[in-house]
CSV table of C-alpha atoms in Angstrom, one decimal:
chain,number,residue,atom,x,y,z
A,1,MET,CA,23.7,31.9,30.1
A,2,ALA,CA,24.3,32.2,26.4
A,3,ARG,CA,21.9,33.1,24.2
A,4,PRO,CA,20.1,31.1,21.6
A,5,VAL,CA,21.8,31.3,18.1
A,6,THR,CA,18.9,32.8,15.8
A,7,LEU,CA,18.4,32.7,12.1
A,8,HIS,CA,19.7,36.3,12.0
A,9,ASP,CA,23.2,35.2,13.3
A,10,VAL,CA,23.4,32.5,10.6
A,11,ALA,CA,22.2,35.3,8.2
A,12,ARG,CA,25.2,37.4,9.0
A,13,ARG,CA,27.8,35.0,9.3
A,14,ALA,CA,27.0,33.7,6.1
A,15,GLY,CA,26.5,37.0,4.4
A,16,VAL,CA,23.1,36.4,3.0
A,17,GLY,CA,19.3,37.5,3.8
A,18,LYS,CA,17.0,36.0,6.4
A,19,SER,CA,15.4,35.0,3.7
A,20,THR,CA,17.5,33.1,2.0
A,21,VAL,CA,18.9,31.0,4.8
A,22,SER,CA,14.8,30.2,5.6
A,23,ASN,CA,14.8,28.9,2.0
A,24,VAL,CA,17.7,26.8,2.7
A,25,LEU,CA,15.8,25.5,5.6
A,26,SER,CA,12.6,24.8,3.9
A,27,CYS,CA,14.6,22.9,0.8
A,28,SER,CA,12.7,25.9,-1.3
A,29,GLY,CA,13.5,28.9,-3.4
A,30,ARG,CA,15.9,29.7,-6.5
A,31,VAL,CA,19.2,29.5,-3.9
A,32,SER,CA,22.5,28.1,-5.6
A,33,GLU,CA,24.2,25.3,-4.3
A,34,ALA,CA,27.0,27.3,-3.4
A,35,THR,CA,25.0,29.5,-1.3
A,36,ARG,CA,23.3,26.6,0.6
A,37,GLU,CA,26.7,25.0,1.4
A,38,ARG,CA,27.8,28.3,3.0
A,39,VAL,CA,24.2,28.7,4.8
A,40,ARG,CA,25.0,25.2,6.0
A,41,ALA,CA,28.3,25.9,7.0
A,42,ALA,CA,27.3,28.9,9.1
A,43,MET,CA,24.4,26.8,10.7
A,44,GLN,CA,27.3,24.2,12.1
A,45,GLU,CA,29.8,26.9,13.4
A,46,LEU,CA,27.3,28.7,15.3
A,47,GLY,CA,25.3,25.2,16.1
A,48,TYR,CA,22.4,26.8,14.8
A,49,VAL,CA,19.5,24.4,15.7
A,50,PRO,CA,16.5,25.0,13.5
A,51,ASN,CA,12.7,25.5,15.4
A,52,ARG,CA,10.7,22.7,13.3
A,53,ALA,CA,7.8,24.2,14.7
A,54,ALA,CA,8.1,27.8,13.5
A,55,ARG,CA,9.6,26.3,10.6
A,56,GLN,CA,6.2,24.5,9.9
A,57,LEU,CA,4.4,27.6,11.0
A,58,ARG,CA,6.1,30.0,8.4
A,59,GLY,CA,5.4,27.4,5.7
A,60,GLY,CA,1.6,26.8,6.4
A,61,ARG,CA,2.2,23.4,7.1
A,62,THR,CA,1.6,21.1,10.4
A,63,GLY,CA,4.6,18.4,9.8
A,64,ILE,CA,2.0,15.8,10.0
A,65,ILE,CA,0.7,13.2,7.0
A,66,GLY,CA,-2.3,11.2,7.6
A,67,VAL,CA,-2.7,7.4,6.2
A,68,TYR,CA,-6.2,5.3,5.6
A,69,VAL,CA,-6.3,1.6,5.1
A,70,PRO,CA,-9.6,-0.1,4.8
A,71,GLY,CA,-10.5,-1.8,8.0
A,72,VAL,CA,-8.1,-2.1,11.0
A,73,PRO,CA,-4.8,-2.2,10.3
A,74,SER,CA,-3.4,-4.3,12.9
A,75,THR,CA,-5.1,-7.5,11.7
A,76,SER,CA,-3.4,-7.8,8.4
A,77,GLU,CA,0.4,-7.9,7.8
A,78,PHE,CA,0.3,-6.5,4.4
A,79,TYR,CA,-1.4,-2.8,5.7
A,80,MET,CA,0.8,-2.7,8.3
A,81,ARG,CA,4.1,-3.4,6.5
A,82,PHE,CA,2.6,-0.9,4.0
A,83,VAL,CA,2.0,1.9,6.8
A,84,PHE,CA,5.7,1.0,8.0
A,85,GLY,CA,6.9,1.9,4.7
A,86,VAL,CA,5.1,5.8,4.8
A,87,MET,CA,6.1,5.9,8.3
A,88,GLU,CA,10.0,5.1,7.3
A,89,ARG,CA,9.8,8.1,4.3
A,90,ALA,CA,7.9,10.7,6.8
A,91,ALA,CA,10.3,9.9,9.4
A,92,ALA,CA,13.4,11.3,7.2
A,93,ARG,CA,11.9,14.0,6.2
A,94,ASP,CA,11.3,15.3,9.8
A,95,ARG,CA,7.2,14.4,9.7
A,96,ASP,CA,5.0,12.8,11.8
A,97,VAL,CA,2.3,10.4,10.3
A,98,THR,CA,-1.3,9.8,12.0
A,99,ILE,CA,-3.5,6.8,11.1
A,100,LEU,CA,-7.3,8.1,10.3
A,101,THR,CA,-10.1,6.7,11.6
A,102,ALA,CA,-13.4,6.4,9.2
A,103,SER,CA,-15.8,9.3,10.8
A,104,GLU,CA,-17.9,10.8,7.3
A,105,HIS,CA,-19.7,13.2,9.9
A,106,ARG,CA,-16.1,15.2,10.4
A,107,SER,CA,-13.3,16.3,8.5
A,108,PRO,CA,-10.0,14.9,9.3
A,109,ARG,CA,-7.5,17.0,11.6
A,110,ALA,CA,-5.0,19.7,9.9
A,111,LEU,CA,-2.8,17.7,7.7
A,112,ASP,CA,-0.3,18.2,5.1
A,113,GLY,CA,-1.7,15.5,3.1
A,114,VAL,CA,-3.0,11.9,2.9
A,115,ILE,CA,-2.3,8.6,1.9
A,116,VAL,CA,-5.2,6.5,1.2
A,117,ALA,CA,-5.0,2.6,0.4
A,118,ASP,CA,-7.2,0.6,-1.4
A,119,PRO,CA,-10.4,3.1,-1.3
A,120,HIS,CA,-13.6,1.5,-1.4
A,121,ARG,CA,-16.8,2.9,-3.1
A,122,ASP,CA,-19.2,1.8,-0.1
A,123,ASP,CA,-16.5,3.7,2.1
A,124,ALA,CA,-18.2,7.1,3.1
A,125,PHE,CA,-14.7,8.2,4.3
A,126,VAL,CA,-13.3,8.3,1.3
A,127,PRO,CA,-15.1,11.1,-0.6
A,128,VAL,CA,-14.8,13.2,3.2
A,129,LEU,CA,-10.7,12.4,2.4
A,130,MET,CA,-10.7,13.3,-1.1
A,131,GLN,CA,-12.3,16.6,-0.7
A,132,GLY,CA,-10.5,18.1,2.0
A,133,GLY,CA,-8.6,20.5,0.4
A,134,MET,CA,-5.4,18.6,0.7
A,135,PRO,CA,-3.2,16.8,-1.4
A,136,VAL,CA,-4.1,13.1,-1.7
A,137,VAL,CA,-2.3,10.1,-2.7
A,138,CYS,CA,-4.2,6.8,-3.5
A,139,PHE,CA,-2.5,3.1,-3.6
A,140,GLU,CA,-4.8,1.3,-6.1
A,141,ARG,CA,-7.4,3.1,-8.0
A,142,PRO,CA,-9.9,5.0,-6.7
A,143,PRO,CA,-13.8,5.0,-7.1
A,144,ALA,CA,-15.8,6.2,-10.5
A,145,GLY,CA,-16.1,10.4,-10.0
A,146,MET,CA,-13.2,10.5,-7.5
A,147,GLN,CA,-10.1,12.5,-8.4
A,148,PRO,CA,-7.0,12.2,-6.4
A,149,ASP,CA,-3.7,13.9,-7.4
A,150,VAL,CA,-1.9,11.2,-7.6
A,151,VAL,CA,-2.9,7.2,-8.1
A,152,LEU,CA,-0.3,4.6,-8.0
A,153,TRP,CA,-1.9,1.5,-9.1
A,154,ALA,CA,-1.0,-2.0,-9.6
A,155,ASP,CA,-2.1,-4.5,-12.5
A,156,HIS,CA,-3.8,-7.6,-10.7
A,157,HIS,CA,-5.5,-8.3,-13.7
A,158,ARG,CA,-1.9,-9.1,-15.5
A,159,ALA,CA,-0.4,-10.3,-12.6
A,160,LEU,CA,-3.6,-12.6,-11.9
A,161,THR,CA,-4.1,-13.9,-15.4
A,162,GLY,CA,0.1,-14.5,-15.7
A,163,LEU,CA,-0.5,-16.6,-12.1
A,164,LEU,CA,-3.5,-18.9,-13.7
A,165,ASP,CA,-1.3,-19.2,-16.6
A,166,ARG,CA,1.3,-20.8,-14.8
A,167,MET,CA,-0.9,-22.8,-13.2
A,168,ALA,CA,-2.9,-24.3,-16.0
A,169,GLY,CA,0.9,-25.3,-17.8
A,170,ALA,CA,1.5,-27.3,-14.2
A,171,GLY,CA,-1.7,-29.3,-14.8
A,172,SER,CA,-4.7,-26.9,-13.3
A,173,ARG,CA,-7.8,-26.8,-15.5
A,174,CYS,CA,-10.8,-25.5,-13.3
A,175,PRO,CA,-9.4,-22.7,-10.9
A,176,ALA,CA,-11.4,-21.4,-8.2
A,177,LEU,CA,-11.2,-17.7,-7.1
A,178,VAL,CA,-11.9,-16.8,-2.8
A,179,VAL,CA,-12.1,-13.2,-2.7
A,180,PRO,CA,-13.9,-10.5,-0.1
A,181,PRO,CA,-16.2,-8.2,-2.1
A,182,GLU,CA,-15.2,-6.4,-5.3
A,183,THR,CA,-15.7,-2.6,-3.9
A,184,GLY,CA,-12.3,-1.8,-4.5
A,185,ASP,CA,-9.9,-2.0,-7.4
A,186,TRP,CA,-7.9,-4.5,-6.0
A,187,ALA,CA,-10.6,-7.1,-5.3
A,188,ALA,CA,-12.5,-6.0,-8.2
A,189,GLN,CA,-9.8,-6.8,-11.0
A,190,LEU,CA,-8.2,-10.4,-9.4
A,191,ALA,CA,-12.2,-11.4,-10.1
A,192,ALA,CA,-12.5,-9.2,-13.6
A,193,ALA,CA,-9.3,-11.3,-14.3
A,194,HIS,CA,-10.4,-15.0,-12.9
A,195,ARG,CA,-13.6,-14.7,-15.1
A,196,ASP,CA,-12.1,-13.1,-18.0
A,197,TRP,CA,-9.7,-16.3,-17.9
A,198,CYS,CA,-12.1,-18.9,-17.1
A,199,ALA,CA,-14.6,-18.0,-20.2
A,200,ARG,CA,-11.0,-17.9,-22.3
A,201,HIS,CA,-10.3,-21.5,-21.6
A,202,GLY,CA,-14.4,-22.5,-21.7
A,203,VAL,CA,-14.7,-23.2,-17.6
A,204,ALA,CA,-16.9,-22.1,-15.4
A,205,ALA,CA,-15.8,-19.3,-12.7
A,206,VAL,CA,-16.1,-20.8,-9.7
A,207,VAL,CA,-16.1,-17.9,-7.3
A,208,ALA,CA,-16.8,-17.8,-3.3
A,209,HIS,CA,-16.6,-14.6,-1.6
A,210,HIS,CA,-16.0,-13.7,2.5
A,211,PRO,CA,-15.9,-10.2,4.1
A,212,TRP,CA,-12.8,-8.1,4.2
A,213,VAL,CA,-11.4,-9.2,7.7
A,214,PRO,CA,-13.0,-12.7,7.7
A,215,SER,CA,-12.9,-15.3,10.7
A,216,PRO,CA,-11.4,-18.3,10.0
A,217,GLN,CA,-14.7,-20.0,9.9
A,218,GLU,CA,-16.0,-17.5,7.0
A,219,VAL,CA,-12.8,-18.3,5.3
A,220,SER,CA,-13.3,-22.3,5.8
A,221,ARG,CA,-16.9,-22.0,4.9
A,222,ALA,CA,-15.8,-19.6,1.1
A,223,VAL,CA,-13.4,-22.8,0.3
A,224,GLU,CA,-15.6,-25.8,1.4
A,225,GLN,CA,-17.8,-23.8,-1.1
A,226,VAL,CA,-15.8,-24.0,-4.1
A,227,LEU,CA,-13.6,-27.1,-3.5
A,228,ALA,CA,-17.0,-28.9,-3.4
A,229,ARG,CA,-17.4,-28.0,-7.5
A,230,PRO,CA,-16.7,-30.4,-9.1
A,231,GLY,CA,-13.6,-30.5,-11.4
A,232,VAL,CA,-12.0,-27.5,-9.1
A,233,ASP,CA,-8.5,-28.8,-9.1
A,234,ALA,CA,-6.5,-25.2,-8.3
A,235,LEU,CA,-7.3,-22.3,-5.8
A,236,VAL,CA,-6.5,-19.1,-5.1
A,237,CYS,CA,-6.9,-17.0,-2.2
A,238,ALA,CA,-7.2,-13.6,-2.6
A,239,SER,CA,-6.5,-11.9,0.7
A,240,VAL,CA,-3.7,-11.9,2.8
A,241,ASP,CA,-3.0,-15.4,5.3
A,242,THR,CA,-6.6,-16.7,3.9
A,243,ALA,CA,-4.6,-19.5,1.9
A,244,PRO,CA,-3.0,-21.1,5.9
A,245,THR,CA,-6.9,-21.6,6.1
A,246,ALA,CA,-7.1,-23.3,2.9
A,247,VAL,CA,-4.3,-25.1,3.4
A,248,GLN,CA,-6.1,-26.9,6.8
A,249,VAL,CA,-9.7,-27.6,5.0
A,250,LEU,CA,-7.8,-29.1,2.2
A,251,HIS,CA,-5.7,-31.6,4.7
A,252,ARG,CA,-9.3,-31.8,6.6
A,253,LEU,CA,-10.8,-33.2,3.1
A,254,GLY,CA,-7.8,-35.4,2.5
A,255,ARG,CA,-6.6,-33.8,-0.5
A,256,ARG,CA,-2.7,-33.1,-1.2
A,257,VAL,CA,-1.8,-29.3,-1.6
A,258,GLY,CA,0.2,-29.1,-4.7
A,259,ARG,CA,-0.9,-32.6,-5.8
A,260,ASP,CA,-4.7,-32.9,-5.8
A,261,VAL,CA,-5.3,-29.3,-5.3
A,262,LEU,CA,-2.6,-26.1,-6.5
A,263,LEU,CA,-2.9,-23.6,-4.2
A,264,ALA,CA,-2.0,-19.8,-4.7
A,265,SER,CA,-2.0,-16.2,-2.8
A,266,ALA,CA,-3.0,-12.9,-4.5
A,267,THR,CA,-1.2,-11.5,-1.3
A,268,GLU,CA,2.2,-12.6,0.0
A,269,SER,CA,2.7,-12.9,3.6
A,270,SER,CA,5.3,-14.7,6.2
A,271,ALA,CA,2.8,-17.2,7.1
A,272,LEU,CA,3.2,-18.4,3.0
A,273,ARG,CA,6.7,-18.3,3.1
A,274,LEU,CA,7.2,-20.7,6.0
A,275,GLY,CA,4.4,-22.8,5.8
A,276,GLN,CA,4.4,-26.5,4.9
A,277,PRO,CA,4.1,-26.6,1.9
A,278,PRO,CA,5.1,-22.8,0.9
A,279,VAL,CA,2.5,-21.4,-0.6
A,280,THR,CA,2.9,-19.7,-4.1
A,281,ALA,CA,2.0,-15.8,-3.8
A,282,LEU,CA,1.8,-12.4,-5.7
A,283,ASP,CA,3.8,-10.1,-4.1
A,284,LEU,CA,2.9,-6.4,-4.0
A,285,SER,CA,5.8,-5.4,-1.5
A,286,PRO,CA,3.8,-3.3,0.8
A,287,LEU,CA,7.0,-1.9,2.3
A,288,ASP,CA,8.1,-0.8,-0.8
A,289,ALA,CA,4.7,0.7,-2.0
A,290,GLY,CA,4.1,2.5,1.2
A,291,ARG,CA,7.4,4.1,0.8
A,292,ARG,CA,6.8,5.2,-2.8
A,293,CYS,CA,3.1,6.8,-1.7
A,294,ALA,CA,5.1,9.3,0.7
A,295,ASP,CA,7.7,9.9,-2.1
A,296,LEU,CA,4.7,10.9,-4.2
A,297,LEU,CA,3.3,13.0,-1.6
A,298,ASP,CA,6.2,14.8,-0.8
A,299,GLU,CA,6.4,15.8,-4.3
A,300,LEU,CA,3.0,17.0,-4.2
A,301,ILE,CA,3.1,18.9,-0.9
A,302,GLY,CA,6.5,20.7,-2.4
A,303,GLY,CA,4.1,22.0,-5.4
A,304,GLY,CA,4.6,18.9,-7.8
A,305,PRO,CA,2.5,17.5,-10.1
A,306,GLY,CA,0.0,14.9,-10.2
A,307,GLY,CA,0.1,12.0,-12.1
A,308,VAL,CA,-0.6,7.9,-12.8
A,309,TYR,CA,1.9,5.5,-12.0
A,310,GLU,CA,2.3,2.0,-11.8
A,311,HIS,CA,3.5,-0.1,-8.9
A,312,PRO,CA,5.0,-3.7,-9.5
A,313,VAL,CA,3.6,-7.3,-8.7
A,314,HIS,CA,6.1,-10.1,-8.3
A,315,LEU,CA,5.3,-13.7,-8.7
A,316,TRP,CA,6.8,-16.0,-6.2
A,317,TRP,CA,6.5,-19.8,-7.4
A,318,ARG,CA,6.8,-22.2,-4.8
A,319,GLU,CA,5.9,-25.7,-4.1
A,320,SER,CA,2.4,-25.6,-3.2
A,321,THR,CA,1.6,-25.3,-7.3
A,322,ARG,CA,4.1,-27.4,-8.5
A,323,GLY,CA,2.0,-30.3,-9.6
């Protein structure tokens, strides 16, 4: 049986040192493109297969990154798509992804880095991750006092203000908001934007809250609460897939969606696109957000700089708000 091709064999064929071959494999070091091509050609000629585990050991890395999202990701289309975006990019770089579960009593397993989605101020596991000594990328701004290496955030205040302005153009005068507790930057920005808009237009800020992972009954109660207020002629449901429940409540109350009450969501989902009527939504493109977070974490792991970056929000204007 022929012996396996070694790093030394590749180095000898390419006419370079073993350290140069290692640098080519790890995409590190100062190696000219011509030398890299020569090493790659030698690998192909000899049929060399890199040993992933040994390569990671030499680099002091595990080949695993972590993703932490609030609540249970399987209950949310948004977070599932976000995690898929991370996994897609990680797989392209031969990395594994582990979904982290909250436990403030222990440190996470050895990881090359971690992505934290929408960190909440009342989540005791978030500080554990932030202080774990590994690269951290946050999707949405973290609570005060926490400093991840990289933040990817979206201007939800501006996005919701634009949505409310356009709903006003369609005839709305008193928009209500149904939102989870303002413990994270996303919910806090939405609530602040709604308050600011209502103050500028001289109307009461009608708001109802529900838990972060609500039951249909909890969403129904919140929607009924705001619709009971006199003058409410528009409604924005913040959380993913709560707007379809609002449609059911409006039908039950005999109020026409898009006519008697304009309806929109601050989170896009397939249920909103395919529902009757289709519901207007703000779209964070969670798949793209996950991909971008994975790219930013990869740069950090490779020694790149930290920073704060903005992620776009798109408005899909649909039948539920056309007036």
